[in-house]
Amino acid sequence: MSWISRETIPARPAPPVPSRGWSGTRVAGHLLMALWIVAGASLLYYLAENVMSDFVRNYWEKYLDGIVVTLQLVGLSMVAGAALSLLVALARASRNPFVSGIAYAYVYFFRGTPLLAQTFLIYYGAGSFRPFLSDVGLWWFFRDAWYCAVFAFTLNTAAYQAEILRGAVRNVDKGQWEAAAALGLRKGITFWKVILPQALIVALRPYGNELILMIKGSAIVSLVTIFDLMGETRRAYSRTFDFQAYIWAAVLYLIVVETLRRIWDEIELRLTRHLRRS
Amino acid sequence: MTDILTLISFGPDGWGDEIARGVLVTVALALSSLPFGLVLGFLVALAKNSGEPSLRSAANIYTTIFRGLPELLTLFLVYYGVQMLLNEVARLFVPGATVNVNSFVAGMVALSLVFSSYASEAFLSAFRGIKQGQYEGGYALGLSRPQTMRLVILPQLIRLALPALGNLWLILLKETALVSAIGLDDLLRWAGIAARVTKEPFLFFGGACLIYLMLAMISSIGLSRIETWTRRGEASR
């Protein structure tokens, strides 16, 4: 067995790490990052400089009120929209072509037209039916910009949420229905106890996106005289012509949206922990 | 009550021609924001897809900002902010000079920014759908990196990104309604003026909604045409 070597080959030194060098992309990336850092630093400097200004002293409470109004509007219409979306989704799945056709038209209309136009249609358009609405006793509802905005947002988000729900329910495996039927569960109970919980987990991410879109979309209610965060901003700007009104609004919106996104990610992580293998 | 047909007719008594002009502005705005948004979105997606961490985070900051801000606020920031900036610059050269920013251009810039940040996500997920072997195949054929991108990757990328981009186009079309807030005479603004003058708000805002719906339908037809066109190589399979 002389061909077997008696001693092992000594370990070789590890090859040198190739230097990454300053390629074009790396230079571009560092330049862009430097640009962002400069922009962020100057923004922070600008905000710090103005945090004691008259503008902030006069308006910071208004801005907080505005955030509360925005969150109230979005929260209310999201919850009401969720309830309505269940009906719409059920109607779309109906075998009756008339019912499913109406639900389809509803969803198509509210997804195909701008939210701003819908809000105008409800808030201003209700004026065309004033005698009728007064007779029915609903004029107090449509006279008020706040109710109209909540109504428009509810109808709008219900259409989107119905689509989310429909997609999620269809995503649940057919075997789940069959297994529940084999266990002797009625269709309604199967839907509530077996299908919906699984569907909602799939729907978590789109629901989060819808929430963010609603927060952002809610800025348009400032155009129908509601003083949400955007409305307060516009009022402050029109009184002072101080551009920091918009800068503060941008910062606040980013904070609200990012916070909600983080919270939603946490919720999702928590609710799907049984699906992960660690 | 005035006859509805007179109100929506074309001519001195009707609002048809004004509304039609508004539709043209809406469509022109959406169409002119589209190329900028697409190119910018593609570049941002390239940055997000690159191996260079600094470039990736720079691109991520960009999308975080423009996806987190309400579109209306972005519009106002661009409209008033750019105007102020330009005024400051102009005063350096000519004291007391004022510059007015065109609301069409402001709308175009704001919509392109928002569109590009969403489009970059669409492009990025399309990039993820293309296997590494496609790049390697391109290099093995002796194509340079730009050539591989243009001849091998891009055709597949467009096909993969098209459904998402189609949705973004429909969203863009709807977002153009916001420019009525900075005084651009688009469809919604003309509908508002007509509603105030004629005291028929439901007719005109409802009509505006229907026109938006029609534009969306036409777009969907066009988009499905484009989609079949991008899939023409697969049809025989």
XYZ file of C-alpha atoms in Angstrom:
515
model
C 0.000 0.000 0.000
C 2.777 2.353 -0.817
C 0.539 4.643 -2.777
C -1.088 5.807 0.401
C 0.642 8.888 1.642
C 1.798 8.831 5.246
C 1.401 12.491 5.948
C -1.495 14.770 5.072
C -1.053 17.810 2.930
C -0.677 20.878 5.139
C -3.607 23.215 5.125
C -3.382 25.953 2.534
C -3.997 29.527 3.508
C -7.464 30.768 2.637
C -7.616 32.621 -0.664
C -7.506 36.376 -0.240
C -10.876 38.075 -0.133
C -11.227 39.880 -3.443
C -11.537 43.567 -2.738
C -14.943 44.853 -3.753
C -13.435 47.839 -5.459
C -15.288 50.992 -6.366
C -17.514 49.834 -9.155
C -19.955 52.182 -10.826
C -22.946 50.828 -8.919
C -21.127 51.145 -5.611
C -20.202 54.768 -6.270
C -23.762 55.502 -7.366
C -25.192 53.784 -4.299
C -22.955 55.690 -1.910
C -23.677 58.971 -3.673
C -27.429 58.399 -3.464
C -27.193 57.378 0.182
C -25.126 60.494 0.878
C -27.832 62.533 -0.848
C -30.523 60.936 1.334
C -28.471 61.460 4.486
C -27.913 65.122 3.624
C -31.608 65.519 2.844
C -32.631 63.762 6.059
C -30.184 65.773 8.143
C -31.354 69.050 6.673
C -34.961 68.018 7.243
C -34.187 67.231 10.884
C -32.333 70.529 11.208
C -35.261 72.371 9.644
C -37.747 70.672 11.972
C -35.569 71.262 15.047
C -35.179 74.893 14.101
C -38.915 75.315 13.753
C -40.097 73.206 16.662
C -40.202 76.299 18.872
C -41.606 78.594 16.197
C -44.932 80.426 16.434
C -46.347 78.116 13.808
C -45.853 75.000 15.885
C -47.015 76.734 19.065
C -50.220 77.835 17.370
C -51.040 74.718 15.459
C -49.643 71.601 17.118
C -52.914 70.887 18.906
C -54.813 71.245 15.646
C -52.512 68.740 14.002
C -53.119 66.240 16.788
C -56.875 66.770 16.412
C -56.434 66.196 12.694
C -54.684 62.873 13.263
C -57.489 61.796 15.571
C -60.098 62.728 12.952
C -58.191 60.837 10.260
C -57.893 57.720 12.415
C -61.545 57.920 13.448
C -62.681 58.232 9.853
C -60.531 55.333 8.682
C -61.345 53.141 11.688
C -65.080 53.688 11.420
C -65.263 53.102 7.697
C -62.936 50.095 7.812
C -65.111 48.367 10.422
C -68.399 49.271 8.742
C -66.878 48.344 5.397
C -65.805 44.943 6.731
C -69.389 44.171 7.758
C -70.738 45.345 4.413
C -68.050 43.502 2.471
C -69.181 40.212 3.958
C -72.630 40.787 2.486
C -71.187 41.843 -0.858
C -68.870 38.844 -1.012
C -71.745 36.499 -0.161
C -73.895 38.166 -2.808
C -71.148 37.762 -5.390
C -70.906 34.075 -4.620
C -74.692 33.720 -4.907
C -76.130 31.385 -7.539
C -78.844 33.889 -8.359
C -77.437 35.774 -11.381
C -79.418 38.901 -10.463
C -77.928 39.117 -6.964
C -74.394 38.311 -8.063
C -74.725 40.720 -10.973
C -75.666 43.579 -8.660
C -72.771 42.754 -6.338
C -70.418 42.628 -9.315
C -71.644 45.993 -10.585
C -71.239 47.483 -7.109
C -67.671 46.262 -6.800
C -66.841 47.316 -10.363
C -68.233 50.803 -9.870
C -66.470 51.529 -6.591
C -63.169 50.054 -7.727
C -63.285 51.700 -11.115
C -63.970 55.295 -10.122
C -61.841 57.703 -8.079
C -62.618 57.894 -4.378
C -62.680 61.679 -4.714
C -65.399 61.506 -7.350
C -67.402 59.104 -5.170
C -67.136 61.413 -2.180
C -68.252 64.375 -4.302
C -71.067 62.314 -5.767
C -72.420 61.491 -2.325
C -71.762 64.807 -0.594
C -72.803 67.208 -3.355
C -74.976 64.790 -5.294
C -77.269 64.236 -2.330
C -78.344 67.859 -2.770
C -80.167 66.864 -5.956
C -82.514 64.705 -3.886
C -82.965 67.101 -1.026
C -86.809 67.140 -1.065
C -86.916 63.369 -1.188
C -84.268 62.921 1.513
C -86.039 65.422 3.747
C -89.269 63.485 3.329
C -87.603 60.237 4.273
C -85.918 61.963 7.189
C -82.379 61.280 6.026
C -81.398 64.816 5.118
C -79.539 65.352 8.419
C -77.285 62.482 7.380
C -76.443 63.710 3.885
C -76.191 67.355 4.942
C -73.254 66.611 7.165
C -69.859 66.315 5.457
C -68.579 63.941 8.141
C -71.388 61.400 7.692
C -71.099 61.642 3.934
C -67.360 61.037 4.050
C -67.750 58.038 6.350
C -70.520 56.740 4.088
C -68.465 57.164 0.910
C -65.381 55.605 2.466
C -67.417 52.692 3.823
C -68.929 51.964 0.423
C -65.536 52.271 -1.228
C -63.613 50.056 1.160
C -66.441 47.511 1.258
C -65.940 46.958 -2.471
C -62.207 46.438 -2.057
C -62.595 44.287 1.047
C -65.202 42.131 -0.669
C -62.660 41.345 -3.367
C -60.006 40.556 -0.744
C -62.418 38.294 1.093
C -63.556 36.565 -2.076
C -60.013 35.876 -3.159
C -59.093 34.577 0.278
C -62.125 32.289 0.546
C -61.452 30.871 -2.892
C -57.868 30.314 -1.838
C -58.981 27.873 0.880
C -58.689 24.325 -0.338
C -61.873 22.667 -1.525
C -61.072 19.680 0.666
C -61.809 21.814 3.712
C -65.418 22.199 2.576
C -65.656 18.500 1.836
C -64.110 17.492 5.151
C -66.513 19.735 7.061
C -69.430 18.323 5.062
C -68.200 14.811 5.876
C -68.232 15.751 9.543
C -71.859 16.715 9.128
C -71.413 20.470 9.570
C -73.950 22.753 7.967
C -72.755 25.144 5.268
C -73.128 28.253 7.431
C -71.181 26.744 10.307
C -68.536 25.453 7.917
C -68.116 28.958 6.537
C -67.847 30.645 9.941
C -65.816 28.073 11.823
C -63.692 26.370 9.183
C -63.317 28.482 6.063
C -63.344 32.052 7.304
C -60.567 31.655 9.920
C -58.270 30.149 7.309
C -59.266 32.708 4.718
C -58.649 35.636 7.058
C -55.065 34.544 7.590
C -54.478 34.688 3.847
C -56.282 38.020 3.769
C -54.186 39.623 6.513
C -51.629 41.162 4.183
C -54.123 42.626 1.705
C -56.176 43.946 4.623
C -53.076 45.702 5.933
C -52.477 47.218 2.512
C -56.084 48.341 2.360
C -55.722 50.015 5.765
C -52.667 51.936 4.576
C -54.427 52.903 1.342
C -57.391 54.157 3.345
C -55.187 56.287 5.610
C -53.608 57.809 2.539
C -56.884 58.111 0.686
C -58.516 59.815 3.649
C -56.506 62.949 2.853
C -59.069 63.812 0.203
C -61.825 64.462 2.748
C -60.094 67.777 3.343
C -61.654 68.781 0.012
C -65.162 68.367 1.432
C -64.519 70.663 4.402
C -63.527 68.034 6.959
C -60.563 68.968 9.111
C -58.607 65.778 9.187
C -54.798 65.941 9.262
C -54.727 67.169 5.663
C -57.580 69.601 6.293
C -55.840 71.127 9.306
C -52.683 71.375 7.231
C -54.435 73.213 4.444
C -56.113 75.549 6.923
C -52.806 76.277 8.643
C -51.142 76.910 5.278
C -53.881 79.188 4.027
C -53.586 81.295 7.198
C -49.812 81.524 7.445
C -48.465 80.713 3.956
C -45.733 78.931 5.858
C -44.514 75.919 3.899
C -43.606 74.028 7.053
C -47.323 73.249 7.354
C -46.919 70.677 4.585
C -43.548 69.440 5.844
C -45.017 68.656 9.264
C -47.985 66.941 7.640
C -45.660 64.786 5.549
C -43.657 63.797 8.616
C -46.810 63.001 10.593
C -48.352 60.956 7.775
C -45.134 58.984 7.355
C -45.012 58.314 11.101
C -48.660 57.207 11.201
C -48.334 54.973 8.141
C -45.038 53.410 9.212
C -46.318 52.784 12.755
C -49.458 51.118 11.458
C -47.421 49.027 9.057
C -45.118 47.853 11.848
C -48.071 47.071 14.134
C -49.751 45.166 11.337
C -46.581 43.158 10.683
C -46.464 42.258 14.387
C -50.108 41.178 14.342
C -49.480 39.077 11.263
C -46.426 37.466 12.827
C -48.399 36.677 15.959
C -51.431 35.267 14.149
C -49.447 33.057 11.782
C -47.036 31.656 14.358
C -48.614 28.204 14.128
C -47.771 28.099 10.421
C -44.033 28.571 10.856
C -41.581 25.830 11.572
C -38.788 27.221 13.665
C -86.107 72.098 -14.416
C -83.874 72.294 -17.442
C -83.860 69.359 -19.718
C -81.043 66.965 -18.903
C -80.281 66.405 -22.559
C -79.653 70.121 -23.049
C -77.322 70.177 -20.082
C -75.107 67.418 -21.376
C -75.259 68.451 -25.025
C -72.353 70.020 -26.871
C -72.836 73.697 -27.533
C -73.401 76.987 -25.741
C -76.105 75.695 -23.375
C -74.645 72.277 -22.714
C -71.627 71.188 -20.770
C -70.685 68.352 -23.112
C -67.780 70.135 -24.767
C -66.310 71.331 -21.445
C -66.561 67.843 -19.991
C -64.972 66.396 -23.125
C -62.085 68.836 -22.761
C -61.744 67.717 -19.142
C -61.596 64.086 -20.250
C -58.802 64.983 -22.656
C -56.833 66.672 -19.859
C -57.348 63.661 -17.569
C -56.204 61.196 -20.209
C -53.302 63.409 -21.291
C -52.119 63.734 -17.704
C -52.257 60.001 -17.086
C -50.586 59.190 -20.417
C -47.797 61.716 -19.926
C -47.051 60.579 -16.359
C -46.875 56.948 -17.455
C -43.523 56.900 -19.324
C -41.698 58.826 -16.603
C -43.185 56.623 -13.920
C -42.285 53.458 -15.815
C -38.683 54.464 -16.505
C -38.121 55.757 -12.977
C -39.788 52.676 -11.518
C -37.602 50.402 -13.638
C -34.449 52.195 -12.497
C -35.516 51.978 -8.854
C -36.259 48.273 -9.313
C -32.789 47.781 -10.829
C -31.310 49.493 -7.785
C -33.357 47.338 -5.429
C -32.267 44.234 -7.320
C -28.561 45.081 -7.323
C -26.021 43.382 -5.090
C -24.845 46.705 -3.697
C -26.386 47.286 -0.241
C -26.088 51.079 -0.304
C -27.935 51.273 -3.621
C -30.633 48.947 -2.292
C -31.255 50.992 0.811
C -31.281 54.252 -1.145
C -33.993 52.800 -3.377
C -35.917 51.485 -0.378
C -35.946 54.901 1.270
C -37.381 56.342 -1.936
C -40.253 53.888 -2.083
C -40.956 54.129 1.647
C -41.398 57.880 1.341
C -43.598 57.948 -1.731
C -45.686 54.969 -0.739
C -46.209 56.370 2.751
C -47.326 59.861 1.780
C -50.902 60.479 0.698
C -51.019 61.257 -3.013
C -52.826 64.517 -2.346
C -50.070 65.625 0.026
C -47.381 64.681 -2.496
C -49.239 66.783 -5.043
C -49.365 69.807 -2.722
C -45.734 69.343 -1.700
C -44.681 69.347 -5.341
C -47.023 72.156 -6.365
C -46.278 74.611 -3.564
C -42.797 73.368 -2.695
C -41.359 73.512 -6.195
C -43.001 76.871 -6.738
C -41.361 78.243 -3.589
C -38.010 76.748 -4.467
C -38.118 78.197 -7.983
C -39.143 81.580 -6.613
C -36.192 81.579 -4.229
C -33.861 80.683 -7.064
C -35.394 83.274 -9.383
C -35.034 85.995 -6.746
C -31.316 85.336 -6.640
C -31.073 86.533 -10.202
C -33.969 88.940 -10.601
C -35.173 90.569 -7.401
C -38.927 90.423 -6.983
C -39.416 87.851 -9.716
C -42.187 85.295 -9.354
C -42.427 81.941 -11.053
C -45.689 80.130 -11.506
C -45.582 76.369 -11.680
C -47.903 74.860 -14.229
C -50.418 72.686 -12.399
C -50.267 70.133 -15.221
C -46.523 69.736 -14.761
C -46.874 69.597 -10.976
C -49.519 66.886 -11.309
C -47.346 65.007 -13.773
C -44.328 65.095 -11.458
C -46.293 64.038 -8.367
C -48.140 61.231 -10.160
C -44.917 59.971 -11.756
C -43.193 59.858 -8.369
C -46.022 57.896 -6.776
C -46.441 55.640 -9.809
C -42.721 54.887 -9.995
C -42.504 53.803 -6.369
C -45.327 51.325 -6.846
C -44.077 50.243 -10.272
C -40.665 49.485 -8.795
C -42.305 46.856 -6.604
C -44.024 45.342 -9.628
C -40.752 45.239 -11.563
C -38.896 43.841 -8.556
C -41.241 40.907 -8.145
C -40.969 40.300 -11.883
C -37.172 40.285 -11.529
C -37.535 37.646 -8.834
C -39.527 35.518 -11.292
C -36.653 35.350 -13.779
C -34.191 32.562 -13.126
C -30.476 33.201 -12.760
C -29.922 30.812 -15.663
C -31.399 33.351 -18.061
C -28.595 35.803 -17.228
C -26.010 33.039 -17.395
C -27.370 31.871 -20.733
C -27.095 35.404 -22.050
C -23.484 35.742 -20.874
C -22.648 32.301 -22.272
C -23.800 33.499 -25.686
C -21.293 36.321 -25.403
C -23.821 39.086 -24.812
C -22.667 41.996 -22.727
C -24.553 42.907 -19.542
C -26.649 45.681 -21.135
C -27.367 43.428 -24.107
C -28.489 40.591 -21.828
C -30.752 42.987 -19.994
C -32.251 44.399 -23.190
C -32.561 41.233 -25.277
C -33.087 38.456 -22.760
C -34.375 39.830 -19.460
C -36.518 42.795 -20.445
C -38.935 40.911 -22.754
C -39.635 38.378 -20.003
C -39.771 41.099 -17.385
C -42.470 43.023 -19.213
C -44.565 39.892 -19.543
C -44.257 39.104 -15.853
C -44.827 42.666 -14.647
C -47.689 43.485 -16.990
C -50.645 42.415 -14.811
C -49.375 44.458 -11.858
C -48.525 47.393 -14.103
C -52.001 47.237 -15.599
C -53.497 47.611 -12.131
C -51.161 50.518 -11.455
C -52.294 52.179 -14.676
C -55.916 51.954 -13.547
C -54.921 53.443 -10.175
C -53.017 56.218 -11.954
C -56.060 57.011 -14.057
C -58.133 57.389 -10.907
C -55.503 59.428 -9.102
C -55.527 62.066 -11.815
C -58.791 63.218 -10.214
C -56.704 64.754 -7.418
C -55.236 67.431 -9.683
C -58.617 69.143 -9.676
C -57.573 70.242 -6.157
C -54.719 72.360 -7.534
C -56.906 73.929 -10.164
C -56.162 71.898 -13.264
C -59.241 71.750 -15.468
C -59.621 67.998 -15.590
C -62.797 65.955 -15.837
C -63.710 66.160 -12.176
C -63.168 69.918 -11.983
C -65.385 70.594 -14.984
C -67.991 68.303 -13.481
C -67.780 70.318 -10.258
C -68.122 73.646 -12.073
C -71.048 72.355 -14.105
C -72.682 71.009 -10.951
C -72.385 74.362 -9.207
C -73.661 76.395 -12.148
C -76.570 74.153 -13.107
C -77.475 72.982 -9.585
C -77.544 69.406 -10.849
C -74.688 67.883 -8.822
C -75.855 64.294 -8.990
C -76.120 64.367 -12.770
C -72.645 65.747 -13.315
C -70.728 63.878 -10.624
C -72.535 60.680 -11.568
C -71.666 61.341 -15.194
C -68.041 61.948 -14.240
C -67.979 58.635 -12.377
C -69.408 56.868 -15.411
C -66.795 58.452 -17.667
C -64.023 57.294 -15.321
C -65.592 53.851 -15.424
C -65.629 53.961 -19.214
C -61.958 54.954 -19.305
C -61.184 52.045 -16.990
C -63.098 49.663 -19.249
C -61.306 50.884 -22.366
C -57.994 50.492 -20.516
C -58.833 46.949 -19.476
C -59.600 46.026 -23.064
C -56.347 47.586 -24.216
C -54.408 45.908 -21.437
C -55.736 42.467 -22.246
C -54.795 43.077 -25.893
C -51.246 43.933 -24.823
C -51.162 40.893 -22.600
C -52.085 38.544 -25.413
C -49.472 40.279 -27.532
C -46.743 39.641 -24.952
C -47.818 36.025 -24.738
C -47.842 35.423 -28.494
C -44.767 33.202 -28.180
C -46.553 30.904 -25.769
C -49.753 30.505 -27.732
C -48.682 27.452 -29.691
C -47.812 25.506 -26.562
